[in-house]
PDB file of C-alpha atoms and ligand atoms in Angstrom:
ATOM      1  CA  UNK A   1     -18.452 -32.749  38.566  1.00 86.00           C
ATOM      2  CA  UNK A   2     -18.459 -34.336  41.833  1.00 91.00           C
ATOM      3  CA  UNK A   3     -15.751 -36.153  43.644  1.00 94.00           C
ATOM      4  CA  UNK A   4     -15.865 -39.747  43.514  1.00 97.00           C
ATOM      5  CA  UNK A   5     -13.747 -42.239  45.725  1.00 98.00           C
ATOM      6  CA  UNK A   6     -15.519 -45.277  44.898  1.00 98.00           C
ATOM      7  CA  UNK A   7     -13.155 -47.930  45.257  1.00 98.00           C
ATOM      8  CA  UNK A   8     -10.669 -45.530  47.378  1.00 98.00           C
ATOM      9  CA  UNK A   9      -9.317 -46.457  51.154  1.00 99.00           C
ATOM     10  CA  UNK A  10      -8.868 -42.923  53.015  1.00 99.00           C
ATOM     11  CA  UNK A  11      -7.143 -42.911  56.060  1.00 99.00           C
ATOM     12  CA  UNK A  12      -7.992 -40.095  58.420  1.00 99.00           C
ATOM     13  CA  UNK A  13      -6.371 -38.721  62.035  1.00 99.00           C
ATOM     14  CA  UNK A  14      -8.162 -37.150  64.637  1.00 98.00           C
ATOM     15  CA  UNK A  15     -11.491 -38.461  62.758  1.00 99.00           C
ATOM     16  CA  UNK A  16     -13.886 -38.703  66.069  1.00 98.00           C
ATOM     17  CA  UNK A  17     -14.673 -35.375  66.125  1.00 98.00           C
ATOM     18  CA  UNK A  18     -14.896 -31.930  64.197  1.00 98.00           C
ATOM     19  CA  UNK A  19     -12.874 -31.298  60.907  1.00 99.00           C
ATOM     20  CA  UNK A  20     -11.752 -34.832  61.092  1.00 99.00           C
ATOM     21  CA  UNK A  21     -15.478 -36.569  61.467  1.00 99.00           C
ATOM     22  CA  UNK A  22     -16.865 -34.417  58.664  1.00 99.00           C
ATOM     23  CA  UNK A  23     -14.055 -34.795  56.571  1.00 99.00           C
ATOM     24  CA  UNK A  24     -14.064 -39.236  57.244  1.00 99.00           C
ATOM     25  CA  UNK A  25     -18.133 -38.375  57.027  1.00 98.00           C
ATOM     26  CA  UNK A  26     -17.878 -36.551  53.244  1.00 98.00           C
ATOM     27  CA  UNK A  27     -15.260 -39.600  51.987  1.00 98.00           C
ATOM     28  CA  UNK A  28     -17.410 -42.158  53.294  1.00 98.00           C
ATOM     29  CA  UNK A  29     -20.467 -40.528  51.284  1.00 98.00           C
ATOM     30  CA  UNK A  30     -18.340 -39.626  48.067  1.00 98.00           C
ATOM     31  CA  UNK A  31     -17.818 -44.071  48.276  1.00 98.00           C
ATOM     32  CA  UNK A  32     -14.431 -44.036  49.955  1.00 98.00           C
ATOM     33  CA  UNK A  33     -13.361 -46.765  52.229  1.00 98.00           C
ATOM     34  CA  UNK A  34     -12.632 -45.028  55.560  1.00 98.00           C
ATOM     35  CA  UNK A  35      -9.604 -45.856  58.335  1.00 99.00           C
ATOM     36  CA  UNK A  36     -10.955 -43.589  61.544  1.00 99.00           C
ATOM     37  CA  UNK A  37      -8.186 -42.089  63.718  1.00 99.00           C
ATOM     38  CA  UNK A  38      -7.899 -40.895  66.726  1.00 99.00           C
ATOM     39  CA  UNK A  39      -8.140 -42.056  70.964  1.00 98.00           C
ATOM     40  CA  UNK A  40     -12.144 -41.822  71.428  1.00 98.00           C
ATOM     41  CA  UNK A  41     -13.244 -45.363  70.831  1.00 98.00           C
ATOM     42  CA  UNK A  42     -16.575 -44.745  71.457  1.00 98.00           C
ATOM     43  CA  UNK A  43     -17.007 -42.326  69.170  1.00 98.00           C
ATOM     44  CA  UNK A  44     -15.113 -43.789  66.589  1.00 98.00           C
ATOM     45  CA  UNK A  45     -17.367 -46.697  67.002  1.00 98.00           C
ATOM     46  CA  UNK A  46     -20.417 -44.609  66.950  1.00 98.00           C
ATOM     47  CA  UNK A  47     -19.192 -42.672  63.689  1.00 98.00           C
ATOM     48  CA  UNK A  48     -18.465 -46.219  61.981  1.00 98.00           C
ATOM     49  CA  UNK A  49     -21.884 -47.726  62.766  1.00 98.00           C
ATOM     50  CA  UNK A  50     -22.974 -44.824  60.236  1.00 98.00           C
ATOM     51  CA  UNK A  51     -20.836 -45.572  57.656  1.00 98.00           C
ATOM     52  CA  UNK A  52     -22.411 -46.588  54.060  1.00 98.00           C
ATOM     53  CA  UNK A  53     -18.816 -48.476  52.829  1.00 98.00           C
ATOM     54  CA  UNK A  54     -16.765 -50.683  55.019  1.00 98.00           C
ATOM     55  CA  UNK A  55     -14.626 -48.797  57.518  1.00 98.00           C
ATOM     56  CA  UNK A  56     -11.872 -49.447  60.033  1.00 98.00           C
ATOM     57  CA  UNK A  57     -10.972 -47.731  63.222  1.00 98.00           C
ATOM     58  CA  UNK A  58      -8.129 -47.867  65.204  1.00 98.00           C
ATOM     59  CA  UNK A  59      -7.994 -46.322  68.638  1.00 98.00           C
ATOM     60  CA  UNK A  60      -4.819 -44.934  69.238  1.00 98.00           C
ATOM     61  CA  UNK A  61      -2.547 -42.325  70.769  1.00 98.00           C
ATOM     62  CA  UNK A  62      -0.881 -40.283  68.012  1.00 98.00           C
ATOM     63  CA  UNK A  63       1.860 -39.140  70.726  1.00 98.00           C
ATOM     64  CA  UNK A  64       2.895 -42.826  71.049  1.00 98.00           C
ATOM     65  CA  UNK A  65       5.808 -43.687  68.997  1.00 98.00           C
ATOM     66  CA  UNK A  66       5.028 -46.581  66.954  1.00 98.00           C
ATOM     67  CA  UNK A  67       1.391 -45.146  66.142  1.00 98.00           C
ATOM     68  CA  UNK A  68       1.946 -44.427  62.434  1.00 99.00           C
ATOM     69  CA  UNK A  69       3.622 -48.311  62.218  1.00 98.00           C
ATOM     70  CA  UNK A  70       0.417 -49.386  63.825  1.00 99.00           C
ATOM     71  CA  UNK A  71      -2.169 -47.255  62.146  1.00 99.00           C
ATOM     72  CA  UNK A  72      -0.127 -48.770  58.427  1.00 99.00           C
ATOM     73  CA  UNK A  73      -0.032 -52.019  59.775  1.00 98.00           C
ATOM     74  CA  UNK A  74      -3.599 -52.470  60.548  1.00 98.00           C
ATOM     75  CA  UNK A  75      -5.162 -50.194  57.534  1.00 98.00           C
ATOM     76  CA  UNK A  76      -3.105 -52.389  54.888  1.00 98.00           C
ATOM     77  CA  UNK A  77      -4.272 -55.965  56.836  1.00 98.00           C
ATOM     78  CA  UNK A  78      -7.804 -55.017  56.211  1.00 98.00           C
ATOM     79  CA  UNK A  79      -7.821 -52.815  53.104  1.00 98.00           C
ATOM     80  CA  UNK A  80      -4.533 -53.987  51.307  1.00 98.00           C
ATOM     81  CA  UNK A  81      -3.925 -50.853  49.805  1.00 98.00           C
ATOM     82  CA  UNK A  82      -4.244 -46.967  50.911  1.00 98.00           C
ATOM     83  CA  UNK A  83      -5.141 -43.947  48.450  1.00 99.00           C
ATOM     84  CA  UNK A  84      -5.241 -40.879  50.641  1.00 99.00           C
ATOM     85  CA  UNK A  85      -3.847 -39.806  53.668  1.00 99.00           C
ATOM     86  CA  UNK A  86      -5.774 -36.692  55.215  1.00 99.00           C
ATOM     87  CA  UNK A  87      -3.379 -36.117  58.152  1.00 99.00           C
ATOM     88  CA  UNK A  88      -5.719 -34.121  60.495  1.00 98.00           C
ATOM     89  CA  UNK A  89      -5.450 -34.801  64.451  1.00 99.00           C
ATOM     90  CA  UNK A  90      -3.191 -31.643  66.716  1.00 98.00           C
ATOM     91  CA  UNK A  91      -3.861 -30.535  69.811  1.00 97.00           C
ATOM     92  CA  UNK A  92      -3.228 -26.961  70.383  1.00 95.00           C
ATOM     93  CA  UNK A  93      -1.815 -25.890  74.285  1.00 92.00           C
ATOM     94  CA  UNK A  94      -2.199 -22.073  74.166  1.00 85.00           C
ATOM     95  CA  UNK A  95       0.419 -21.380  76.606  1.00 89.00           C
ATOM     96  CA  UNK A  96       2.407 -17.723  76.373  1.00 91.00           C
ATOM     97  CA  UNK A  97       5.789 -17.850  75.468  1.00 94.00           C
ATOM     98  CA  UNK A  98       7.000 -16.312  78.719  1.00 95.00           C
ATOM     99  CA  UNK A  99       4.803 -19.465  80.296  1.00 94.00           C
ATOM    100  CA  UNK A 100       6.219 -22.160  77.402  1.00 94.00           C
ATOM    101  CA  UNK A 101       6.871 -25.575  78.924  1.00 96.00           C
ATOM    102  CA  UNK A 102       8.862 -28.218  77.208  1.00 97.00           C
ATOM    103  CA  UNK A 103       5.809 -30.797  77.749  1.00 97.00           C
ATOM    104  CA  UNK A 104       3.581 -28.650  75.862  1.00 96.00           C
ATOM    105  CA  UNK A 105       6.110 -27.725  73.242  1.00 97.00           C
ATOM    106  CA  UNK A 106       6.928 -31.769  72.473  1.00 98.00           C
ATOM    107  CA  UNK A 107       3.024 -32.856  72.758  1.00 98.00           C
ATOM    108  CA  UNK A 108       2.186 -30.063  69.573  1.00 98.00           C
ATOM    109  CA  UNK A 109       5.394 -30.670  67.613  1.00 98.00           C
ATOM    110  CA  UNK A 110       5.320 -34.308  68.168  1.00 98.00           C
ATOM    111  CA  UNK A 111       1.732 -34.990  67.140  1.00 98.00           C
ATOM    112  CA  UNK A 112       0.817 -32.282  64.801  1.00 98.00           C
ATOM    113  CA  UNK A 113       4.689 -32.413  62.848  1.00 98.00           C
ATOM    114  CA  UNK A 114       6.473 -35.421  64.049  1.00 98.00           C
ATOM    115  CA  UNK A 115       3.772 -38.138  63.327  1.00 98.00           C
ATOM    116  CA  UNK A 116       2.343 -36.475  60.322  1.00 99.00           C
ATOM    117  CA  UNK A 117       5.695 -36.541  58.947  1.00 99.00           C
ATOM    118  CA  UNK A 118       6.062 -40.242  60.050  1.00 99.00           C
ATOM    119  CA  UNK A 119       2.718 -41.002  58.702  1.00 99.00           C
ATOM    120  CA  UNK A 120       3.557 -39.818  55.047  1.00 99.00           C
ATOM    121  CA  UNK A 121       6.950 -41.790  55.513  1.00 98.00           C
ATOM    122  CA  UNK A 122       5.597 -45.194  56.624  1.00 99.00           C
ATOM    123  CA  UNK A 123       2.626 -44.421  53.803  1.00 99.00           C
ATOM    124  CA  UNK A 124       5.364 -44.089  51.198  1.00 98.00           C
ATOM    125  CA  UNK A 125       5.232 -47.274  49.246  1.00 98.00           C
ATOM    126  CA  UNK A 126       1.779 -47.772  49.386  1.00 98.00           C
ATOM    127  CA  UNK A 127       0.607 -44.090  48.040  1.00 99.00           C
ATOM    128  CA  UNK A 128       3.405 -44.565  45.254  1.00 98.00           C
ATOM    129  CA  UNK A 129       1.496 -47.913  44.615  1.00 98.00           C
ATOM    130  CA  UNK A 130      -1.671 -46.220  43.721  1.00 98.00           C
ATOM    131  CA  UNK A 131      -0.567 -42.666  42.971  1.00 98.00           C
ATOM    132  CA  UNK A 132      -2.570 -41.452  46.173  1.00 98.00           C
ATOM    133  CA  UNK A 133      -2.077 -38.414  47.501  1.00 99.00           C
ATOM    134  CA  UNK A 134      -1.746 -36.530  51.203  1.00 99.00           C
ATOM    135  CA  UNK A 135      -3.666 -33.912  52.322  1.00 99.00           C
ATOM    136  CA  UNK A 136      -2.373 -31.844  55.588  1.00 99.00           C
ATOM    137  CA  UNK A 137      -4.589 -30.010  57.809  1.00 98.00           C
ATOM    138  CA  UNK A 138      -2.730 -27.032  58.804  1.00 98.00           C
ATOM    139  CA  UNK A 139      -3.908 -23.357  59.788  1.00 98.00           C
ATOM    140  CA  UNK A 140      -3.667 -19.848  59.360  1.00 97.00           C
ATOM    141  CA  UNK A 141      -1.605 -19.821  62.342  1.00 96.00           C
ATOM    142  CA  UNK A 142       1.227 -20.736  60.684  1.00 96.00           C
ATOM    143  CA  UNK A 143       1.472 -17.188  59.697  1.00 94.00           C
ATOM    144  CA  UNK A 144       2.358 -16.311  63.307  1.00 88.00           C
ATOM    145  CA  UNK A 145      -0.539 -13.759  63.782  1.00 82.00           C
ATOM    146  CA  UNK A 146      -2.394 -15.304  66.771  1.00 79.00           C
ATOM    147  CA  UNK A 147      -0.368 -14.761  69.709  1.00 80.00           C
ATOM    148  CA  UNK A 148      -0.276 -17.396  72.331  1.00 84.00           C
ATOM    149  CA  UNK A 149       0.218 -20.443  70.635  1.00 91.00           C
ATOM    150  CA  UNK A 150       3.814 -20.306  69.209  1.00 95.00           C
ATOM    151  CA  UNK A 151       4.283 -24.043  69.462  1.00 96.00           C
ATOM    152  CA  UNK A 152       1.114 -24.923  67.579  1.00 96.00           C
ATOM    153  CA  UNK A 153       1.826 -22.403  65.058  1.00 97.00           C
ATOM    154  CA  UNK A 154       4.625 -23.397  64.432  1.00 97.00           C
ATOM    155  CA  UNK A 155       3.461 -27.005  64.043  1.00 98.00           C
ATOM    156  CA  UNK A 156       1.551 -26.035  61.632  1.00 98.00           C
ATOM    157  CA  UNK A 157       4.172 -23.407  59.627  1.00 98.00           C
ATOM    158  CA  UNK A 158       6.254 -26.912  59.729  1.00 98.00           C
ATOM    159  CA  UNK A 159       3.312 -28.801  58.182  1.00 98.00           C
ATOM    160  CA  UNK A 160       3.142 -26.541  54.876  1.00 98.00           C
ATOM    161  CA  UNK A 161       7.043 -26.448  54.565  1.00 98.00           C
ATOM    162  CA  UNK A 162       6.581 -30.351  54.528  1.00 98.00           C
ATOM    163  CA  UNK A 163       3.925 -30.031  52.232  1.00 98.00           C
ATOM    164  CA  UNK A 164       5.553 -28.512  49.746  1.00 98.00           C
ATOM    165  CA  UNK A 165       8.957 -29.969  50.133  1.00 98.00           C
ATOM    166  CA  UNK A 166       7.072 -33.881  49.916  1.00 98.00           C
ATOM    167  CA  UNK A 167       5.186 -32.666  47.254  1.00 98.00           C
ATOM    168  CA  UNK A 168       8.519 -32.034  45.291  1.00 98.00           C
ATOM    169  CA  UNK A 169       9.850 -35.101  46.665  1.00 98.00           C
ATOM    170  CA  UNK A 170       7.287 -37.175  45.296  1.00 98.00           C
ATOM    171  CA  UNK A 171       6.143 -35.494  42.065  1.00 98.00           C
ATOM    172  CA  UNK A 172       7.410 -38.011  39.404  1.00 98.00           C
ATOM    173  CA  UNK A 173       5.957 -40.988  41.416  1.00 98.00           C
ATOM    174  CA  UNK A 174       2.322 -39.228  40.724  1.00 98.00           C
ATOM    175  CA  UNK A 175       1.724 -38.746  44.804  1.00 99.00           C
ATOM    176  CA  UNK A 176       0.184 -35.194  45.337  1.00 99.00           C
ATOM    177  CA  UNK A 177       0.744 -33.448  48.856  1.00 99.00           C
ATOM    178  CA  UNK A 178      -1.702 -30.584  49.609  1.00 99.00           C
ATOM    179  CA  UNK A 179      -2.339 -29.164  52.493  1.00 98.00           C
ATOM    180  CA  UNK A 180      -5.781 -27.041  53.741  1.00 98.00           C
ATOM    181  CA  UNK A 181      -5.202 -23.933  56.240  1.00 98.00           C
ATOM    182  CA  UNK A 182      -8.399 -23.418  57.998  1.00 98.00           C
ATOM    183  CA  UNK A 183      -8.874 -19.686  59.813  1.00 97.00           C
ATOM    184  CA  UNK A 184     -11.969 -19.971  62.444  1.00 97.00           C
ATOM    185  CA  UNK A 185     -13.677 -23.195  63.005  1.00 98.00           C
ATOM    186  CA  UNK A 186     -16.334 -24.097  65.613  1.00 97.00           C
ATOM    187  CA  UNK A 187     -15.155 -27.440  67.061  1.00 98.00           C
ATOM    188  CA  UNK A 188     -14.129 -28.888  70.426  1.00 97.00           C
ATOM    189  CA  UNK A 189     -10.876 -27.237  69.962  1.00 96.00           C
ATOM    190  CA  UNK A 190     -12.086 -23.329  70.866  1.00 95.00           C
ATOM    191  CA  UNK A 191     -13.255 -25.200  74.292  1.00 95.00           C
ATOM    192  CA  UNK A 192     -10.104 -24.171  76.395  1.00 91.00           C
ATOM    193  CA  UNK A 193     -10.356 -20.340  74.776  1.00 91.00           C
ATOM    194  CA  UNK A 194     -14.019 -19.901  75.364  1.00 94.00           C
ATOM    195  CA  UNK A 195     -13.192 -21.122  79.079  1.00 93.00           C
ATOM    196  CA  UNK A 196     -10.212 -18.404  79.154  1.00 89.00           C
ATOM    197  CA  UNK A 197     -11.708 -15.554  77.212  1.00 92.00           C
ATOM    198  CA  UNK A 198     -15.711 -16.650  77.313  1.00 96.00           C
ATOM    199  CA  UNK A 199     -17.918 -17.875  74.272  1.00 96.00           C
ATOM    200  CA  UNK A 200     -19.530 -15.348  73.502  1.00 96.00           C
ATOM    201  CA  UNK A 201     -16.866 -12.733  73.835  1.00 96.00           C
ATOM    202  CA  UNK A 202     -14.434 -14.683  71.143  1.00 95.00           C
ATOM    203  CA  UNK A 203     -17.594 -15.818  69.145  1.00 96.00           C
ATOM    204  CA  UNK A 204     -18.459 -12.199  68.728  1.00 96.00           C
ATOM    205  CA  UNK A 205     -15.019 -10.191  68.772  1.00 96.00           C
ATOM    206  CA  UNK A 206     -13.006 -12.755  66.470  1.00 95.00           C
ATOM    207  CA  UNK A 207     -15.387 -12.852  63.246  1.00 96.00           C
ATOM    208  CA  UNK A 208     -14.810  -9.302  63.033  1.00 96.00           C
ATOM    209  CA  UNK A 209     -11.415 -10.316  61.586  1.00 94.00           C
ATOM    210  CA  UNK A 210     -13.505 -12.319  59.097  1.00 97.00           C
ATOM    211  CA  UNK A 211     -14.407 -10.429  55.668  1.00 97.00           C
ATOM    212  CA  UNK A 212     -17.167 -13.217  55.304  1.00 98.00           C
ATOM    213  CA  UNK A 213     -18.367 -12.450  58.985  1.00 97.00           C
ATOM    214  CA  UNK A 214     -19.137 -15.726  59.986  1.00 98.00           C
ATOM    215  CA  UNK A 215     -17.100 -18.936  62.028  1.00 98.00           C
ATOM    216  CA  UNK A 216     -16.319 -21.518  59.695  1.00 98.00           C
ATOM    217  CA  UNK A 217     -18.352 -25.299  59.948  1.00 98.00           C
ATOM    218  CA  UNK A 218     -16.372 -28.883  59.967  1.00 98.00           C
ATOM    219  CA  UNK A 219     -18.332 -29.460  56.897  1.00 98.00           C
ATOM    220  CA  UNK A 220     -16.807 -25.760  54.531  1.00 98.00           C
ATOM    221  CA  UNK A 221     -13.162 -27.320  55.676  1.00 98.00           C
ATOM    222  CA  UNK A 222     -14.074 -31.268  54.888  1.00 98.00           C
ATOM    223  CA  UNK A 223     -15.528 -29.823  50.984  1.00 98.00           C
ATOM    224  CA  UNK A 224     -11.816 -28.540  50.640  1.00 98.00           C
ATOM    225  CA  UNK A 225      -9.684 -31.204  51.854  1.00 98.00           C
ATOM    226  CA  UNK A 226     -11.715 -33.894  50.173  1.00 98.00           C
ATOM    227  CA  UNK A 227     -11.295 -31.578  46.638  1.00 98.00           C
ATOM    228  CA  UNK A 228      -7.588 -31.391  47.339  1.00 98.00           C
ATOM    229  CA  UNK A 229      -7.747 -35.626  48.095  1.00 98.00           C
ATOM    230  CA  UNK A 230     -10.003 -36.392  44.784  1.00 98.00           C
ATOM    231  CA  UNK A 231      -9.431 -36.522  40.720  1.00 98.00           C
ATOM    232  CA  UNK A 232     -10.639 -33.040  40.637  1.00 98.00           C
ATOM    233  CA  UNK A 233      -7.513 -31.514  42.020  1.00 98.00           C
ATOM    234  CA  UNK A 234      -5.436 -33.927  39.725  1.00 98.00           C
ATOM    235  CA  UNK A 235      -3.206 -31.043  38.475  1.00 98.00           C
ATOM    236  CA  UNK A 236      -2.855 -29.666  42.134  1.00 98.00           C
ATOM    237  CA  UNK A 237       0.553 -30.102  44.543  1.00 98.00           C
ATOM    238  CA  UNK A 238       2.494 -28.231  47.112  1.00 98.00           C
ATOM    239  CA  UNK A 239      -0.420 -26.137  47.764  1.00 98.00           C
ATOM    240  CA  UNK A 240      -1.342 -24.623  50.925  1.00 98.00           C
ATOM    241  CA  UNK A 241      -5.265 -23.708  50.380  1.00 98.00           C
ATOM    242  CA  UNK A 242      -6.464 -20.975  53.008  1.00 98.00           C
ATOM    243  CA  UNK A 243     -10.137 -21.769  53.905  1.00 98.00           C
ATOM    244  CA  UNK A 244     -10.757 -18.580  56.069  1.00 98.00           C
ATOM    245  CA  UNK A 245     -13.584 -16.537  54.932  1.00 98.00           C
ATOM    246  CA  UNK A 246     -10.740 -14.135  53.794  1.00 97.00           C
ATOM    247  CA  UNK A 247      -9.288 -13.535  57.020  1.00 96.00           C
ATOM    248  CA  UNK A 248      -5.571 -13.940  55.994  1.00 93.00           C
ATOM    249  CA  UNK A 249      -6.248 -12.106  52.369  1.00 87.00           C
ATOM    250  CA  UNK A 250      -4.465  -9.204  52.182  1.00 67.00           C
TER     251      UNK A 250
HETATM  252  P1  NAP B 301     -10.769 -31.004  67.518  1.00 93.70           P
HETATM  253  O1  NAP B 301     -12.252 -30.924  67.475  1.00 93.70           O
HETATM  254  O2  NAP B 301     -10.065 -30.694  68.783  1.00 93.70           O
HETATM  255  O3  NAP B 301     -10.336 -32.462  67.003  1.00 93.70           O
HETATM  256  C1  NAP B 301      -9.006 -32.883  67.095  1.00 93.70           C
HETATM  257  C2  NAP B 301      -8.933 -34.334  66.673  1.00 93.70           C
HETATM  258  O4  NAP B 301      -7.582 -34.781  66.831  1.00 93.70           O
HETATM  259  C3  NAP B 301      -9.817 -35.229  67.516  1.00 93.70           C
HETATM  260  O5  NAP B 301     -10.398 -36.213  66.701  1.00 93.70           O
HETATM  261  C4  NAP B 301      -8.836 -35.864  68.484  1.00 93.70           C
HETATM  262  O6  NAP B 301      -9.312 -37.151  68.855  1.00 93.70           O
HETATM  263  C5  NAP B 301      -7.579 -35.970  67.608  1.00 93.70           C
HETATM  264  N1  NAP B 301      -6.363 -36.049  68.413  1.00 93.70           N
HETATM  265  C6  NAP B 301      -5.832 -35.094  69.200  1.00 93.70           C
HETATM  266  N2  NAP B 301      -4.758 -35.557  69.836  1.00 93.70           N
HETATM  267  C7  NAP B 301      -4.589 -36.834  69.444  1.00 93.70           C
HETATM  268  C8  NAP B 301      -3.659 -37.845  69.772  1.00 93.70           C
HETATM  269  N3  NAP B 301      -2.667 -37.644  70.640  1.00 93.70           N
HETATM  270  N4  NAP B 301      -3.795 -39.054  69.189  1.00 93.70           N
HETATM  271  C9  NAP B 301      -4.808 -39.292  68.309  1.00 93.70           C
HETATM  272  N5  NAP B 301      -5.712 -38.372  67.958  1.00 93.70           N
HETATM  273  C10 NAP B 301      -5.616 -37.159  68.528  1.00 93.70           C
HETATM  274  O7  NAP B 301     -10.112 -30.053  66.440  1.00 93.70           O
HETATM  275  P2  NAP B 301     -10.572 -29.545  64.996  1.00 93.70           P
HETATM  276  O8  NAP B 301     -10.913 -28.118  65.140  1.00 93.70           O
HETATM  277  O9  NAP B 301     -11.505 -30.473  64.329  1.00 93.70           O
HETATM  278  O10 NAP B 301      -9.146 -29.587  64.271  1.00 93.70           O
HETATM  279  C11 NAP B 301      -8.838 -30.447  63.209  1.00 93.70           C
HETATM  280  C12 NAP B 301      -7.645 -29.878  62.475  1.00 93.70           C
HETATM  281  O11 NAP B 301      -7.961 -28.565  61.986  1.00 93.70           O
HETATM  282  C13 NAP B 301      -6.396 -29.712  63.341  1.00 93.70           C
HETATM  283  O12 NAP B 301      -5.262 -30.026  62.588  1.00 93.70           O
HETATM  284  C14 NAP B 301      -6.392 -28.237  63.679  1.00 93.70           C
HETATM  285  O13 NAP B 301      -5.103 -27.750  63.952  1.00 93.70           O
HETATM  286  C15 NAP B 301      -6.953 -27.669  62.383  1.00 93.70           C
HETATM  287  N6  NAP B 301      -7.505 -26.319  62.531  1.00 93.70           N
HETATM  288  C16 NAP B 301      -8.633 -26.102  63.264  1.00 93.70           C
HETATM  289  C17 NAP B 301      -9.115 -24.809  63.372  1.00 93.70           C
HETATM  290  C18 NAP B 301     -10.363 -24.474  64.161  1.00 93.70           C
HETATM  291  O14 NAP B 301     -10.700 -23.262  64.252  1.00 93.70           O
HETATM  292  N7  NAP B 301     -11.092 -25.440  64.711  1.00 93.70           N
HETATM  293  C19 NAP B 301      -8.452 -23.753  62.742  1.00 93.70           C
HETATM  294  C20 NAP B 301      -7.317 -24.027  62.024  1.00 93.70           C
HETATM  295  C21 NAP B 301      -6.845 -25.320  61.913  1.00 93.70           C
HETATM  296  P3  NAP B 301      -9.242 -37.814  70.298  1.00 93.70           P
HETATM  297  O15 NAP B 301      -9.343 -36.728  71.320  1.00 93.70           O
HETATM  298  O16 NAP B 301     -10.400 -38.748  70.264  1.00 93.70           O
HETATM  299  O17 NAP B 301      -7.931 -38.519  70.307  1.00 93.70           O
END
């Protein structure tokens, strides 16, 4: 069986590049209608032109305040309805704690926490309107193992205590809330480490964490979250699904 969203409107954050642009990419193909996230307007524009079902982006700051209002606003003037809600965009500042500054620390809870929370709240009526469902991108650094990034992971432990306290919440109005923990992931996002620590250095010394042995692609992450967002996963909430190559498994 494959997953269909014919018919569906997805919205998607942080969807001009990496986990986000393969995930809007693998909705768009399984027939969904696609809302594109994120502050690159160029490259949401350039994504859109390759879209097979209409599509909608909205260029806009996450860290901004009224964004989720926004984002609702404009996705429910063109689509009238939403089905799924793959909250995706963070930014990760890899600063020590002895180093931690409050900027940093409001920029990863605000955006990665804050407005995912915000976007599932201003979502609300219309996911209970068409028994949709969330999907969180979180990460296996919400177990606390990385070192160096104790805002982000805790973002992210955050998003899966969410996840499974909304999932509760909204159980007997039929709206699922999963969330998908990636472990290693080439994307944009290594940049600032590979600068710090150089690429091939972390390419080569961090997969040896990884029983699989390889980095993950945008694409192994997108097949998860877009299982979690279809029919196929009908009988699925409050789940946290590690996508890791068995990195966490213990
Ligand atoms: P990425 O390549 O850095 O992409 C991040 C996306 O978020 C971009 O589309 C970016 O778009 C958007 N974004 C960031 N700040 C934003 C803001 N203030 N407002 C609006 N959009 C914003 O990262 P990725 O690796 O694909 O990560 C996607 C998700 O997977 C994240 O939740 C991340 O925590 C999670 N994850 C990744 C890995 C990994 O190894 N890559 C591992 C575990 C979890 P603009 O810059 O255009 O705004």
């Amino acid at each position: 069986m494959e997953a269909d969203f014919k018919g569906k409107v997805a919205v998607v954050t942080g969807a001009s590049r990496g986990i986000g642009e393969a995930t809007a990419r693998q909705l768009d193909a399984s027939g969904a209608m696609t809302v594109l996230v994120a502050r690159s307007e160029d490259k949401l524009v350039s994504i859109r032109e390759e879209m097979k079902n209409p599509s909608l982006h909205v260029p806009i700051d996450l860290s901004l305040d009224e964004a989720p209002k926004t984002i609702r606003e404009l996705a429910i003037e063109e689509f009238g309805k939403i089905d799924v809600l793959v909250n995706n965009a963070a930014v990760e500042r890899n600063e020590p704690a002895h180093k931690a500054t409050t900027a940093a620390i409001d920029e990863t809870l605000l955006v990665n926490l804050r407005q995912a929370f915000m976007l599932c709240s201003v979502f609300a009526k219309d996911l209970f309107a068409t028994k949709g469902n969330v999907v969180n991108v979180s990460s296996t650094a919400a177990a606390g193992a990385g070192g160096t990034q104790g805002a982000y992971a805790a973002s992210k432990g955050g998003l899966n205590t969410l996840t499974k306290n909304l999932s509760n919440e909204w159980a007997n109005k039929g709206v699922r809330v999963n969330a998908c923990a990636p472990g290693l992931v080439l994307t944009e996002m290594w940049e600032p480490t590979f600068e710090l620590l150089g690429e091939e250095n972390v390419m080569e010394n961090f997969v040896k964490r990884v029983p699989l042995g390889k980095w993950g692609t945008p694409e192994e992450i997108a097949n998860v979250v877009c299982f979690l967002a279809s029919d196929l996963a009908s009988y699925l909430t409050g789940q946290i699904v590690r996508v890791d190559g068995g990195m966490l498994n213990i």
